mmCIF file of C-alpha atoms and ligand atoms in Angstrom:
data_model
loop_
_atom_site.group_PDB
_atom_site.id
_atom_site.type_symbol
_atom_site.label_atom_id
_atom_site.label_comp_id
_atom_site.label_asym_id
_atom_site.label_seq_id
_atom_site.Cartn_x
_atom_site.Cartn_y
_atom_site.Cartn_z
ATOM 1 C CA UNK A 1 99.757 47.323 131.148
ATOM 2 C CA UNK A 2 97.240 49.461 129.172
ATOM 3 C CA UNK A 3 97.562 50.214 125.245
ATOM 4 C CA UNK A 4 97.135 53.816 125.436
ATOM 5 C CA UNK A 5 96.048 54.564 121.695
ATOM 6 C CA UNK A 6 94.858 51.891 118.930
ATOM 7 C CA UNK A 7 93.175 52.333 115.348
ATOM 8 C CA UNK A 8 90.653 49.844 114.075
ATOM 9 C CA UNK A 9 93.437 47.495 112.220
ATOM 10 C CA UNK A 10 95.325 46.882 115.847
ATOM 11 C CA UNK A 11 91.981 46.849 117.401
ATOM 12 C CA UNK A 12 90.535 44.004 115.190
ATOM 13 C CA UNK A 13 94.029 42.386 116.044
ATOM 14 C CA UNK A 14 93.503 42.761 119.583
ATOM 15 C CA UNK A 15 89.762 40.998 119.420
ATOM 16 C CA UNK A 16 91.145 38.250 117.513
ATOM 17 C CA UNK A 17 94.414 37.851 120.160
ATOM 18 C CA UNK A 18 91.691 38.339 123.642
ATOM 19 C CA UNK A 19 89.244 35.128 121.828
ATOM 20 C CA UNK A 20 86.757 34.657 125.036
ATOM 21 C CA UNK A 21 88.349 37.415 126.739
ATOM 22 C CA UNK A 22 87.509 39.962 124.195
ATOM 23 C CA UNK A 23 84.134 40.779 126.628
ATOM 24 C CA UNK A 24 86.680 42.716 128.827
ATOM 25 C CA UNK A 25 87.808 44.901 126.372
ATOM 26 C CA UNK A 26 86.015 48.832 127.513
ATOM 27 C CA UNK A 27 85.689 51.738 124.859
ATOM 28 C CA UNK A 28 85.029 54.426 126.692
ATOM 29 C CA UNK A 29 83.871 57.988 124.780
ATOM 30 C CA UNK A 30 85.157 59.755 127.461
ATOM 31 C CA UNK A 31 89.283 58.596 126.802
ATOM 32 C CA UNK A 32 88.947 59.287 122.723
ATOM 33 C CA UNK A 33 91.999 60.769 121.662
ATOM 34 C CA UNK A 34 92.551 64.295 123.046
ATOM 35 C CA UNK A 35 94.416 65.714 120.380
ATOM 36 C CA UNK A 36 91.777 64.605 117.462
ATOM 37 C CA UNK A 37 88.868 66.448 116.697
ATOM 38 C CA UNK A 38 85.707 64.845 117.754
ATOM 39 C CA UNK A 39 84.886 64.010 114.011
ATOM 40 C CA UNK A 40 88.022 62.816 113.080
ATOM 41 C CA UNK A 41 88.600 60.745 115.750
ATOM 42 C CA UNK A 42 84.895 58.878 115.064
ATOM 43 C CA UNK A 43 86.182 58.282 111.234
ATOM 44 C CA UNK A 44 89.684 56.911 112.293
ATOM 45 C CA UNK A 45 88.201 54.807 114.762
ATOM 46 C CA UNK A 46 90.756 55.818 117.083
ATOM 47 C CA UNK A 47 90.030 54.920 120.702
ATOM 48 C CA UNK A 48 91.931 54.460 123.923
ATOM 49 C CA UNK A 49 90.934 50.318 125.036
ATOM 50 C CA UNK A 50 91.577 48.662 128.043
ATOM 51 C CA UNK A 51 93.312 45.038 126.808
ATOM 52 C CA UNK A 52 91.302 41.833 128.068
ATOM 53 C CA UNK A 53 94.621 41.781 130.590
ATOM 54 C CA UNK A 54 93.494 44.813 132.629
ATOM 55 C CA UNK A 55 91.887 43.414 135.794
ATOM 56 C CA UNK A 56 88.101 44.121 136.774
ATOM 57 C CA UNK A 57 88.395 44.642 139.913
ATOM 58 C CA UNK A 58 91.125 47.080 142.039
ATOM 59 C CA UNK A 59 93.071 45.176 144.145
ATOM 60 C CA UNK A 60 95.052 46.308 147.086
ATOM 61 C CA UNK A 61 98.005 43.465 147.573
ATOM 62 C CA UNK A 62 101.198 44.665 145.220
ATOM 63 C CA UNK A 63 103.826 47.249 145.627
ATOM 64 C CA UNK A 64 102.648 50.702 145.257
ATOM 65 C CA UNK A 65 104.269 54.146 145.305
ATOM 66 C CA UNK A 66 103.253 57.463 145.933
ATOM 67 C CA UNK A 67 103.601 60.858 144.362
ATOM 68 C CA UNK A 68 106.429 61.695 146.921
ATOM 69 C CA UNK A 69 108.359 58.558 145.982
ATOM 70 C CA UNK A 70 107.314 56.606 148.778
ATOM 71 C CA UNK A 71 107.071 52.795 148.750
ATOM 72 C CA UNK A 72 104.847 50.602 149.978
ATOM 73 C CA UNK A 73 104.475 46.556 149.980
ATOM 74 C CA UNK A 74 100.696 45.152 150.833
ATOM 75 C CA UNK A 75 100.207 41.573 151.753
ATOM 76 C CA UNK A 76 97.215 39.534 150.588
ATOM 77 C CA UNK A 77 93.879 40.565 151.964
ATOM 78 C CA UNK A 78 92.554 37.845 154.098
ATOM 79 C CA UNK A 79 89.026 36.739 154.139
ATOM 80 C CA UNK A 80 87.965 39.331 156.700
ATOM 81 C CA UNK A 81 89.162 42.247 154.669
ATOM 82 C CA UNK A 82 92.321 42.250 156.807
ATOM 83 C CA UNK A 83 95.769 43.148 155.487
ATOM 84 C CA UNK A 84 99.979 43.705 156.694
ATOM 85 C CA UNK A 85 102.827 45.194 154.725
ATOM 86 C CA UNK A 86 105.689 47.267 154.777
ATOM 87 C CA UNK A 87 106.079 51.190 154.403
ATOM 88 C CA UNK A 88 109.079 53.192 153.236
ATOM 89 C CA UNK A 89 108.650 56.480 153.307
ATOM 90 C CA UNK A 90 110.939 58.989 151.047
ATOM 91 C CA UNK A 91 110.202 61.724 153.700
ATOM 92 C CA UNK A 92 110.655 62.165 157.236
ATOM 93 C CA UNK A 93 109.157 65.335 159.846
ATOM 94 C CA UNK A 94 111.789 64.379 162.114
ATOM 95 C CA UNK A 95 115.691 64.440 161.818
ATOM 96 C CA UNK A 96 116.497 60.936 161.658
ATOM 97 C CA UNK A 97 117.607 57.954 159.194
ATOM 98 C CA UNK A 98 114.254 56.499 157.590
ATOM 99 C CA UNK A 99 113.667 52.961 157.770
ATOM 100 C CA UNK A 100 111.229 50.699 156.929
ATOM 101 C CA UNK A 101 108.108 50.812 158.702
ATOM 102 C CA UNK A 102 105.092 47.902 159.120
ATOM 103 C CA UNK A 103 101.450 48.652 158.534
ATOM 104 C CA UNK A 104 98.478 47.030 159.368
ATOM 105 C CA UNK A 105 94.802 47.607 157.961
ATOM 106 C CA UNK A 106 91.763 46.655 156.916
ATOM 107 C CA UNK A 107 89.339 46.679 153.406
ATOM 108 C CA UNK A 108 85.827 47.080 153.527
ATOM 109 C CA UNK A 109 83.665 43.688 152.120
ATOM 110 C CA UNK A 110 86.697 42.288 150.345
ATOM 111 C CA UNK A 111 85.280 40.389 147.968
ATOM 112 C CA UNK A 112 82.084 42.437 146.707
ATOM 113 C CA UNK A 113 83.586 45.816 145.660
ATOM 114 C CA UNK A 114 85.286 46.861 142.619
ATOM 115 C CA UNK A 115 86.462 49.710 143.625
ATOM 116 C CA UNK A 116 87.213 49.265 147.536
ATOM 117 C CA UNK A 117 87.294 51.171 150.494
ATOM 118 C CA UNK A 118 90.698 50.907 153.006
ATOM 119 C CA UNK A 119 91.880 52.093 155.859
ATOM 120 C CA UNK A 120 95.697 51.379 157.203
ATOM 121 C CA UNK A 121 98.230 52.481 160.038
ATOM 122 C CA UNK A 122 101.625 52.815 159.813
ATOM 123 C CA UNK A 123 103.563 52.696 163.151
ATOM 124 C CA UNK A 124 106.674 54.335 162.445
ATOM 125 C CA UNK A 125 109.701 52.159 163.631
ATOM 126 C CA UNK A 126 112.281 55.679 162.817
ATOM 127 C CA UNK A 127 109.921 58.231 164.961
ATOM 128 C CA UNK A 128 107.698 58.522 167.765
ATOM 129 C CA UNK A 129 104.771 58.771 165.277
ATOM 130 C CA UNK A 130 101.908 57.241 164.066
ATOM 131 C CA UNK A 131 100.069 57.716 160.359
ATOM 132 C CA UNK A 132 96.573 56.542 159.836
ATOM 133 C CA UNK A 133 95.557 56.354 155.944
ATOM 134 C CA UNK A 134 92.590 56.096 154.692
ATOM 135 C CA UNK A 135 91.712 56.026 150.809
ATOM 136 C CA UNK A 136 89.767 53.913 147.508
ATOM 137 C CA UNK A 137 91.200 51.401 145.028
ATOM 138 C CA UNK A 138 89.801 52.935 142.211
ATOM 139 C CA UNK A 139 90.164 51.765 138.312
ATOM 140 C CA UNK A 140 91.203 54.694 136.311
ATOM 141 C CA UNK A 141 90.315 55.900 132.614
ATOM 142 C CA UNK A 142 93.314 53.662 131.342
ATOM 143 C CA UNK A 143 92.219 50.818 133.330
ATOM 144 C CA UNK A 144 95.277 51.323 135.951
ATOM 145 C CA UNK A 145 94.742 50.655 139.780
ATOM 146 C CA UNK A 146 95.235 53.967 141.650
ATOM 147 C CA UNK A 147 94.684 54.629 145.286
ATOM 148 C CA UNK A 148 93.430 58.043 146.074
ATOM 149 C CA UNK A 149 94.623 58.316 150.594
ATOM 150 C CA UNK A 150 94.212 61.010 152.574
ATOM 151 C CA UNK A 151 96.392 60.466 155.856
ATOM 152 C CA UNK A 152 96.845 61.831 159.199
ATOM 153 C CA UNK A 153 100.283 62.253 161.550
ATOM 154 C CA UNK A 154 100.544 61.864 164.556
ATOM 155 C CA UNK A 155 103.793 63.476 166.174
ATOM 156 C CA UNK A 156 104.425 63.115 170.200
ATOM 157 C CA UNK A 157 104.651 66.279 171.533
ATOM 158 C CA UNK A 158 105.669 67.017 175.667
ATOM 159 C CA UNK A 159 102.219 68.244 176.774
ATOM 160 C CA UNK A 160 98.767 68.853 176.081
ATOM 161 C CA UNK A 161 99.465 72.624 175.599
ATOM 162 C CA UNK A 162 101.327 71.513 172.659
ATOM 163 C CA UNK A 163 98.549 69.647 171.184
ATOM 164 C CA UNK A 164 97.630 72.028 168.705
ATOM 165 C CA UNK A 165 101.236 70.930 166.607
ATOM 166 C CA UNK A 166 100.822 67.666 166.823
ATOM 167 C CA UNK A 167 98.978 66.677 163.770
ATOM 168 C CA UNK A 168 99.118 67.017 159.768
ATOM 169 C CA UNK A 169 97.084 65.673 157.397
ATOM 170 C CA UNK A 170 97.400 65.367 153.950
ATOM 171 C CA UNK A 171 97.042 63.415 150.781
ATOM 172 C CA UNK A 172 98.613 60.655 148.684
ATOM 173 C CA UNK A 173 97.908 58.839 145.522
ATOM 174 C CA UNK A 174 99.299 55.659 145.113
ATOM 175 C CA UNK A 175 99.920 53.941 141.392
ATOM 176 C CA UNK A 176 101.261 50.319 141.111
ATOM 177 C CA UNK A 177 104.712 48.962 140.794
ATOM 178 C CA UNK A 178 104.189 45.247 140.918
HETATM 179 C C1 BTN B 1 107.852 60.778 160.667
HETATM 180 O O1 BTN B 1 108.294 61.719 160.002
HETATM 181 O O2 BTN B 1 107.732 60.852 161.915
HETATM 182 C C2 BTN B 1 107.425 59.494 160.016
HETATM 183 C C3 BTN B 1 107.344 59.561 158.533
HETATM 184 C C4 BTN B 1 106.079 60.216 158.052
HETATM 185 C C5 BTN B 1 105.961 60.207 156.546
HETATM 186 C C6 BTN B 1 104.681 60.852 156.056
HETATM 187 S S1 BTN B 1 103.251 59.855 156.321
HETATM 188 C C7 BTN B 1 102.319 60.842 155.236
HETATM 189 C C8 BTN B 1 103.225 61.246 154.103
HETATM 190 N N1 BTN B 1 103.208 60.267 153.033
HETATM 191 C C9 BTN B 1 104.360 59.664 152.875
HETATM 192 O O3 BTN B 1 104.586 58.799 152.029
HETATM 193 N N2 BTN B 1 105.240 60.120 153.773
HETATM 194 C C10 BTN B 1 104.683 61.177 154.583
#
């Protein structure tokens, strides 16, 4: 979605093609071009842009996937922040065939945030387990949608002397698909 790299010709271009949109266009000192010196890179001009396409605001309904190569599908948020989808996950604790999984969760003051705070479960339809995510929609440098989770599992275990087992926790960051 982003145009990773542009010098002033393809950037004048790119004002003329955004018209009223051209507002939305962010130069940011902190994405010039790594490989440039500092000087050069201020005489070629040469800048890393987010187009006038990139959205303002992180938004949680879309397909996502995660550094593991799981999938997962997020329905619109409703008015109260609420949300449903579907989780596939590429790895498993247990022994048995994955399947697809729903979730169910919740974003904090929907409408007012650019960069929102979530919180979902995943009931595991394959396992006797239970995941609880929690995470940010944040923007990134290039003006991509990333969600930065940190999650919890839950396994069932026989007693409460095998408590201590029974959880994990770990991360996930999710980048868009669709
Ligand atoms: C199970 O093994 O009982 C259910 C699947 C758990 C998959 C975990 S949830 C956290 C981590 N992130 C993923 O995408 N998959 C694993």
């Amino acid at each position: 979605m982003s145009e990773p790299f542009l010098d002033s010709a393809k950037l004048l271009a790119l004002m003329k093609s955004c018209g009223r949109e051209f507002h939305r266009l962010c130069i940011s000192p902190a994405s010039v071009t790594p490989h440039l010196p500092a000087s050069a890179t201020k005489e070629a001009g040469v800048l890393r842009l987010i187009p006038c396409t990139a959205p303002e605001q992180c938004v949680l309904s879309g397909l996502w996937r995660n550094e593991l190569g799981s999938n997962m599908t997020i329905s619109a948020v409703n008015a109260e922040g609420g949300f449903t989808g579907s989780y596939l996950t590429a790895v498993t604790a247990t022994d048995k065939r994955i399947l697809v999984s729903p979730l169910k969760g919740s974003q904090n003051r929907k409408s007012q945030r650019k960069q929102p705070t979530f919180g979902f479960t995943v009931s595991w339809t394959f396992s006797n387990s239970v995941t609880v995510f929690v995470g940010q929609c944040f923007m990134d440098d290039n003006g991509e949608e990333i969600l930065k989770t940190m999650w919890l599992l839950r396994q069932e275990v026989r007693s409460p002397s095998a408590d201590w087992k029974a959880t994990r926790v770990g991360t996930n960051v999710f980048t868009r698909i669709k």
